[in-house]
XYZ file of C-alpha atoms in Angstrom:
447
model
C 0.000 0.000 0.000
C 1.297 3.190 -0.868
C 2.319 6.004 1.992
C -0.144 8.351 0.444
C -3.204 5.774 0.861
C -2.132 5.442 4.573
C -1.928 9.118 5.467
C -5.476 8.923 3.162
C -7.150 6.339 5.581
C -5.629 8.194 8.579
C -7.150 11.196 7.947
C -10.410 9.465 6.827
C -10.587 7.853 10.765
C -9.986 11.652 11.756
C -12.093 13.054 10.329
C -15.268 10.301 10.810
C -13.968 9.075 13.667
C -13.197 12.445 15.691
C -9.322 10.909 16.785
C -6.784 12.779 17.896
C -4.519 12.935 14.595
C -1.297 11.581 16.908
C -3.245 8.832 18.302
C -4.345 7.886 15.180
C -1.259 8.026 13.242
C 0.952 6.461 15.782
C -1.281 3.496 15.856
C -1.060 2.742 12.311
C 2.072 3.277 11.544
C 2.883 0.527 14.319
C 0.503 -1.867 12.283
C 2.900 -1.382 9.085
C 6.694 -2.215 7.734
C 8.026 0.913 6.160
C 11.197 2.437 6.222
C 11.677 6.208 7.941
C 11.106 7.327 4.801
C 8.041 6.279 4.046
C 7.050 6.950 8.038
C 8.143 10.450 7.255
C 5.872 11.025 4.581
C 3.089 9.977 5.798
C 3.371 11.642 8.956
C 4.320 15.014 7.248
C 0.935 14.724 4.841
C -0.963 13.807 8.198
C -0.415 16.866 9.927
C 0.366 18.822 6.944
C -3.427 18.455 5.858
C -5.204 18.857 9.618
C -2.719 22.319 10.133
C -3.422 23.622 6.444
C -7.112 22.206 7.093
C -9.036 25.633 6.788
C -6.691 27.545 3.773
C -6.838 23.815 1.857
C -11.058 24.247 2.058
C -10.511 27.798 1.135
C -8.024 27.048 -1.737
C -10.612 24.061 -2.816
C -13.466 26.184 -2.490
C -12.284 28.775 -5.251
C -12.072 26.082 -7.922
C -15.083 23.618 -7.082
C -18.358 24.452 -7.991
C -19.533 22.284 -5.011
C -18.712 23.221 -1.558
C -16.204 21.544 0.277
C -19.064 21.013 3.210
C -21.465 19.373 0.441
C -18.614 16.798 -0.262
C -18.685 13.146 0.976
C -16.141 12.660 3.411
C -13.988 10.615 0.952
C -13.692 12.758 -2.090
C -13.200 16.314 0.684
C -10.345 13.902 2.230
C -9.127 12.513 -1.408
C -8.947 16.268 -2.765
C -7.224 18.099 0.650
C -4.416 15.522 0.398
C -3.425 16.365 -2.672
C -4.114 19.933 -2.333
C -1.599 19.888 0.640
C 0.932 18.020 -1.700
C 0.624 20.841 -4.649
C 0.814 23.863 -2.447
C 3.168 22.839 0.357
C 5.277 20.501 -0.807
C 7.494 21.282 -3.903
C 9.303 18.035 -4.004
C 6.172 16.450 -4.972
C 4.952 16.826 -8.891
C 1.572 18.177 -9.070
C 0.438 14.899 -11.540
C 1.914 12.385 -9.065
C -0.503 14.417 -6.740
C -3.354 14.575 -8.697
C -3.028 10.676 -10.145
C -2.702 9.259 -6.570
C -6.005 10.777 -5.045
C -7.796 10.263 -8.190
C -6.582 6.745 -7.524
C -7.704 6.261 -4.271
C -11.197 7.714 -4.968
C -11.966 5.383 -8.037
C -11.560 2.650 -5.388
C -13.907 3.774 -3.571
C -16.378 5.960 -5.805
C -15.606 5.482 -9.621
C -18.111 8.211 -10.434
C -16.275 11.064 -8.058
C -12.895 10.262 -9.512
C -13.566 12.850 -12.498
C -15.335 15.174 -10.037
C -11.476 14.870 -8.345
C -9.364 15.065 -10.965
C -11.389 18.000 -12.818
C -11.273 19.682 -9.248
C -7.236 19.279 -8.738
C -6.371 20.543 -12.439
C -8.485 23.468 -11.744
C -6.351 24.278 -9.017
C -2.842 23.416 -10.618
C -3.625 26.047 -13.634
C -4.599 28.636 -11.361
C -2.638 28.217 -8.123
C -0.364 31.082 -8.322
C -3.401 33.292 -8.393
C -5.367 31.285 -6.476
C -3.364 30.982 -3.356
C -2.686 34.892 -2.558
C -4.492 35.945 0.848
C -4.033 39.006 2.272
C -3.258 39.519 6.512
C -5.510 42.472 7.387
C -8.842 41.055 8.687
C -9.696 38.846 11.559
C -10.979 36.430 8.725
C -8.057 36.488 6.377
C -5.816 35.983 9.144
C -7.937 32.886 10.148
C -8.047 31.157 6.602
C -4.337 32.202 5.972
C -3.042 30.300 9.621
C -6.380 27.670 9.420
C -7.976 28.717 12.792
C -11.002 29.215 13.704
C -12.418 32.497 13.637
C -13.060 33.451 17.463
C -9.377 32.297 18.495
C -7.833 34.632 16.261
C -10.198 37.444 17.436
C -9.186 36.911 21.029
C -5.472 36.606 20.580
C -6.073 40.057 18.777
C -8.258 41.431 21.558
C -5.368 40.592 23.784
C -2.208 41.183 21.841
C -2.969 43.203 18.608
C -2.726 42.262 15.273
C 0.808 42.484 14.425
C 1.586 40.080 17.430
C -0.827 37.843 17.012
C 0.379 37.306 13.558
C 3.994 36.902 15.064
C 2.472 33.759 17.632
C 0.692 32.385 14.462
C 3.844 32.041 12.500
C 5.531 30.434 15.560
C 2.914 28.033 16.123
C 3.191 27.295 12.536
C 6.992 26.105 12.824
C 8.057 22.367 13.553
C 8.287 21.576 17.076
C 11.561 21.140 18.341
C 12.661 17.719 19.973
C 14.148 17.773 23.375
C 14.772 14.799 25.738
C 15.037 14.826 29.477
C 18.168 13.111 31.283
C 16.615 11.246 34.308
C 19.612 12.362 36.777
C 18.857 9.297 39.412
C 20.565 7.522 36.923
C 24.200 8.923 37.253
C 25.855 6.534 39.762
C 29.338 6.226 38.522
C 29.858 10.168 37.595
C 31.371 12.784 39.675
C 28.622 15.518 38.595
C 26.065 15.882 36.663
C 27.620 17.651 33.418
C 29.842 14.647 33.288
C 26.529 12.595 33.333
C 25.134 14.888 30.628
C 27.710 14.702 28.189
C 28.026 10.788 28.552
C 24.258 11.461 27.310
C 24.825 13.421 24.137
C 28.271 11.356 23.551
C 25.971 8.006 23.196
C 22.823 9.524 21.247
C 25.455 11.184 18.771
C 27.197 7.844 18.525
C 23.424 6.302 17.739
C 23.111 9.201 14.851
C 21.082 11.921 16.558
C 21.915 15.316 16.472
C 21.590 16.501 20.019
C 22.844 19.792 22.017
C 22.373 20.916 25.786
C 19.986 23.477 26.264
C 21.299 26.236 28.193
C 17.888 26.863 30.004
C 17.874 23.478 31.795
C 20.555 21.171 32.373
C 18.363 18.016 32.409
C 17.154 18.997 28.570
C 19.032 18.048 25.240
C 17.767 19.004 21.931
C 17.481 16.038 19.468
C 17.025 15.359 15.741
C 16.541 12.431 13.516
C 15.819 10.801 16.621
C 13.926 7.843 15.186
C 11.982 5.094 16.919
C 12.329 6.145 19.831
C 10.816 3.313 22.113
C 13.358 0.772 20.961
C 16.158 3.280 21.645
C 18.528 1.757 23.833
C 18.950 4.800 26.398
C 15.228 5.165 26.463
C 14.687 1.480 27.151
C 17.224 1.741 30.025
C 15.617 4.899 31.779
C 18.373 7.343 30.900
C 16.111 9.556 29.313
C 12.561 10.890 28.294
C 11.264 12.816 25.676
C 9.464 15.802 27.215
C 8.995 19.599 25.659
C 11.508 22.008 27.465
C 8.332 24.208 28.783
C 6.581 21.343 30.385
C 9.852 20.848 32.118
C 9.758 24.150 33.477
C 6.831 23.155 35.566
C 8.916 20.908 37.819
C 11.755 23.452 38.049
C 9.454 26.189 39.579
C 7.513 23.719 41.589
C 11.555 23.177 42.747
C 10.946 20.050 45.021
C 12.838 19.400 48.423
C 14.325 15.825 49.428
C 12.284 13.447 52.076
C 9.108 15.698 50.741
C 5.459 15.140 49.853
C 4.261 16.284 46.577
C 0.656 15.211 44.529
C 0.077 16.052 41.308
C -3.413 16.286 40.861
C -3.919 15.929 36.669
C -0.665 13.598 36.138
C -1.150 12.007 32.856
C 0.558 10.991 30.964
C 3.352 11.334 33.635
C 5.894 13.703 32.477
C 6.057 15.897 35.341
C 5.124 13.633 38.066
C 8.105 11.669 36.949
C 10.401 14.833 36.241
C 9.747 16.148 39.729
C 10.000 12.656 41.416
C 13.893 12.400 39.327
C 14.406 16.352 40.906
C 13.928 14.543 44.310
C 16.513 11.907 43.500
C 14.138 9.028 44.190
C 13.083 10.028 47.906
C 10.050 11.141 49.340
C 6.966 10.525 47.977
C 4.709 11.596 44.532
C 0.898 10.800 44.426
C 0.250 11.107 41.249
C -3.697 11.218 40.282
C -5.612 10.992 36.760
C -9.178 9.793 36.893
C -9.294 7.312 33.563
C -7.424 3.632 33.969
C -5.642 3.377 30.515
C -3.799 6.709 32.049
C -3.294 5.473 35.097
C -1.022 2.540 33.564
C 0.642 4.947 31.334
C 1.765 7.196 34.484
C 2.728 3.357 36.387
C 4.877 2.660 33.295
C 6.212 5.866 32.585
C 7.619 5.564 36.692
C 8.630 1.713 36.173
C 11.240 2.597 32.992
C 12.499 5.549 35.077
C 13.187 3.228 38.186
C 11.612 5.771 40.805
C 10.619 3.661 43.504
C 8.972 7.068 44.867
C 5.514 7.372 42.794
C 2.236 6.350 43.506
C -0.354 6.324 41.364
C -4.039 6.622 42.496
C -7.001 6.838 40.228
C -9.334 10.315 41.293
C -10.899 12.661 39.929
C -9.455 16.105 40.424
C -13.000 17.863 40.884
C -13.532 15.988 43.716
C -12.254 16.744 47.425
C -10.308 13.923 49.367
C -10.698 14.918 52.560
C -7.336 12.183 53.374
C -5.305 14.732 51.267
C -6.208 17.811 53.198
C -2.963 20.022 54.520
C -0.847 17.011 53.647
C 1.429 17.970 51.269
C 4.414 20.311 51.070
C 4.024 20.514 47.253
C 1.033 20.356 45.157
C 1.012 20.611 41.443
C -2.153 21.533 39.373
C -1.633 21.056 35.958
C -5.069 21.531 34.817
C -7.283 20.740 31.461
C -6.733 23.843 29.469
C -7.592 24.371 25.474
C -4.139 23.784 24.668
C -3.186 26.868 22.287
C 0.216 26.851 23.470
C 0.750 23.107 21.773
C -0.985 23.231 18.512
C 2.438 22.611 16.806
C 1.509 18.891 18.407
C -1.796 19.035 18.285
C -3.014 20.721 15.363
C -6.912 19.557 15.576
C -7.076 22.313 18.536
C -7.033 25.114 15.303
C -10.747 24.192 15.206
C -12.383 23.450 18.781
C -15.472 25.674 18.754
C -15.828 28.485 21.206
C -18.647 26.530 23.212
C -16.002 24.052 23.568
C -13.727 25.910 26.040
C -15.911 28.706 27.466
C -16.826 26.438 30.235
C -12.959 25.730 31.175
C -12.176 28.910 33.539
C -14.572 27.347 36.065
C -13.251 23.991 35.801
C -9.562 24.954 36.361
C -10.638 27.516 39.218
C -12.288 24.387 40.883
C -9.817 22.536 40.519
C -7.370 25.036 41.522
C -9.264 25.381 44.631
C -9.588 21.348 45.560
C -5.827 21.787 44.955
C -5.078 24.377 47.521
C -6.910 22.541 50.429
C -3.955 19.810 50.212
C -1.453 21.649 50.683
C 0.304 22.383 54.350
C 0.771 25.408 55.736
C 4.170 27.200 54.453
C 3.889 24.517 51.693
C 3.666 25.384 47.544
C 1.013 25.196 44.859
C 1.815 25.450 41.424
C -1.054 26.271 38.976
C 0.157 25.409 34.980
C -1.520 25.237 31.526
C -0.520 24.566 27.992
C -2.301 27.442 26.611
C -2.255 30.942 25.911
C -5.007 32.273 26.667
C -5.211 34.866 29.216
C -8.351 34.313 31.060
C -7.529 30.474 31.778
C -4.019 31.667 32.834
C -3.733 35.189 35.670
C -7.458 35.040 34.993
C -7.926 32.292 36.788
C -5.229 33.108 39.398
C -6.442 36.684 40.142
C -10.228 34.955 41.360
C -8.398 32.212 43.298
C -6.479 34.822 45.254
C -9.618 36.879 45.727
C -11.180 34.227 47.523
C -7.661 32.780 49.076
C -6.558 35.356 51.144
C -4.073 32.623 52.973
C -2.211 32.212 49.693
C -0.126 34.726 48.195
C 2.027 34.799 44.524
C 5.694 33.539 45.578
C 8.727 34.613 43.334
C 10.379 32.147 41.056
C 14.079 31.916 41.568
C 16.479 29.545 40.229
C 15.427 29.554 36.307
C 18.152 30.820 33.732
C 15.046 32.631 31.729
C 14.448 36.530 31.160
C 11.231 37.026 32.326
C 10.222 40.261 33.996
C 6.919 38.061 36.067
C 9.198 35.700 37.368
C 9.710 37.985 40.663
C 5.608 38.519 40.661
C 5.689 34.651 40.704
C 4.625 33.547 36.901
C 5.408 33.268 33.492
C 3.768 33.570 31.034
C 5.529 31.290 28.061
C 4.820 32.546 24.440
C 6.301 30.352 21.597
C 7.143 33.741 19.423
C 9.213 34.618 22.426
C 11.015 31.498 23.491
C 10.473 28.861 21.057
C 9.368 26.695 22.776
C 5.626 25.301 23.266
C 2.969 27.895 25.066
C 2.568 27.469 28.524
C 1.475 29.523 31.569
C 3.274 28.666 35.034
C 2.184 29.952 38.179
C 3.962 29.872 42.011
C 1.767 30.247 45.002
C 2.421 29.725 48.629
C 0.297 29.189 51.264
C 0.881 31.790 54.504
């Protein structure tokens, strides 16, 4: 089967089936024998296709006569891939395009296959034309960076145009890779730069690119890291593959030895095990998520690290557990957010509907407040997100405090990062800033 029909029937079970485009993709490329190659392909049309989603309809939409939202599923899905392909990807020829989704859809509906095919040439005699969009409206920004109309009117309302365009185009870039370096591994080396460069000595002699970041000394920047489960260090526990601004989280929560910490939202179990590695195996983590399959993703995650501290507990976070109160000298709330500031990962989040996330503020302040009832007098809690969005970030913080009175913002020390909020106790984390994914961090103590 070619990669093209793959990334076809991938996007087909997106779009019927409502998966998350990763999920999806990473599942059936574990079902199939191709080379990296062919892995990268189809991964690249994937994503490249669900980011482009809204300009591809737009672009299709000039040359069709019927509607991209008239189309059957297939033929929409036959015609965007190849759309993607002649716009965005020069390597590709236009015919070897066109032929292979004409292809596919005369498998599947003979009689559609010249609808396709009339559709694509359309396009490939008029693209240079066709393609132009301008940047000065709320709606031509939205078709130009595929996002849905309200998000781009609220990043406006709370940046201005010209910045708003300048977080579109970084959300547009490739995510970087970075891995984590889990430091209770470094028996045997005098310090911990010794045990870092051992690190990056053995991925480079495995063939990936890698570099120390110079924010954190636990992260390394990778590429053409490739199957990354069966890598050797990974296997072993050495390391984790974890964005550089989720691993902030852990360094401003900045966890004692012989301490108590929960993390209330812990899946998939990249903190909870990043701040259980900070304590060098001691102490304890309760890490919580409230569905099973995450539950034995966090158990795993802990189990390849070797951190004898975790333990896992199923709960939900908008409940109260009245065995938790004042128990803890650290408690993390890393809350369900709308995720703007990791659409470079996620793309589908370009087009969650208003309705879908109005309703979030109140969640996260409730669970911000469960939060703040575990935690012990002169202890922490850290409030975090992986979005951008003001009113789920300080907005949420600023009515927590005015109902807290016994907790008060507590200054972030210790981070190599320009940030004039880090004194006031939070960062905001913008990816046109620090290129890195979006993320709001937060540092409270309780007086």
């Amino acid at each position: 089967m070619s990669s093209r029909k793959i990334a076809y029937e991938i996007l087909m079970d997106i779009e019927i089936n409502k998966n998350y485009s990763n999920i999806s993709l990473n599942d059936r490329l574990s079902k199939v024998k191709l080379d990296d190659r062919d892995k990268g392909l189809i991964t690249e049309l994937v994503y490249g296709v669900i980011e482009k989603k809204r300009y591809i309809d737009y672009i299709i939409n000039k040359v069709s006569k019927i509607k991209v939202r008239k189309m059957e599923n297939s033929v929409k899905t036959a015609i965007r891939l190849a759309v993607y392909q002649i716009i965005f990807l020069d390597r590709v020829a236009d015919y070897a395009s066109i032929n292979e989704s004409v292809n596919i859809i005369k498998k599947i509906d003979k009689r559609a296959s010249g609808f396709v095919n009339a559709v694509l040439r359309n396009l490939v005699r008029q693209k240079d034309e066709i393609c132009k969009i301008g940047d000065k409206t709320v709606e031509d920004i939205a078709i130009k960076y595929s996002y849905e109309k309200w998000i781009v009117d609220r990043l406006i309302g709370e940046h201005g145009i010209s910045r708003t365009k300048d977080i579109l185009d970084a959300l547009s870039k490739k995510p970087k890779l970075y891995v984590r370096i889990n430091r209770t591994k470094m028996d045997g080396f005098d310090s911990f730069g010794e045990f870092a460069e051992f690190i990056v000595d053995q991925l480079e002699k495995e063939g990936i690119k890698s570099e120390r970041s110079n924010l954190l000394e636990e992260a390394i920047k990778v590429e053409n890291f490739k199957n990354i489960e069966n890598n050797r260090l990974f296997k072993m526990g050495y390391i984790s593959i974890q964005d550089i601004s989720s691993m902030l989280v852990s360094k401003v929560l900045n966890p004692k030895e012989d301490r108590k910490v929960l993390d209330l939202c812990a899946a998939p179990g990249g903190k909870t095990t990043h701040i259980a590695e900070l304590m060098n195996n001691t102490g304890e983590v309760v890490s919580q998520d409230i569905y099973d399959h995450k539950i034995k993703m966090i158990k795993w995650y802990a189990n390849r690290l070797g951190l004898s501290n975790v333990r896992v507990k199923k709960g939900d976070a908008l409940n109260i557990f009245e065995e938790y109160k004042g128990k803890f000298d650290y408690v993390l709330s890393d809350v369900p957010c709308s995720g703007m500031g990791i659409v470079r990962r996620k793309p589908e989040i370009k087009y969650k509907s208003e309705e879908e996330v109005e309703n979030l503020p109140d969640i996260q302040l409730r669970i911000l407040k469960n939060a703040a009832e575990y935690v012990k007098n002169g202890g922490i809690l850290i409030y975090s997100t992986c979005t951008i969005f003001k009113e789920e970030n300080m907005g949420v913080i600023y009515r927590f405090l005015s109902e807290n009175k016994n907790f008060s913002l507590d200054s972030i020390d210790g981070l190599n990062l320009e940030s004039s909020t880090l004194s006031n106790g939070y960062i905001n984390i913008y990816p046109d800033e620090f290129d890195m994914d979006g993320f709001f961090i937060c540092r409270l103590k309780k007086n």
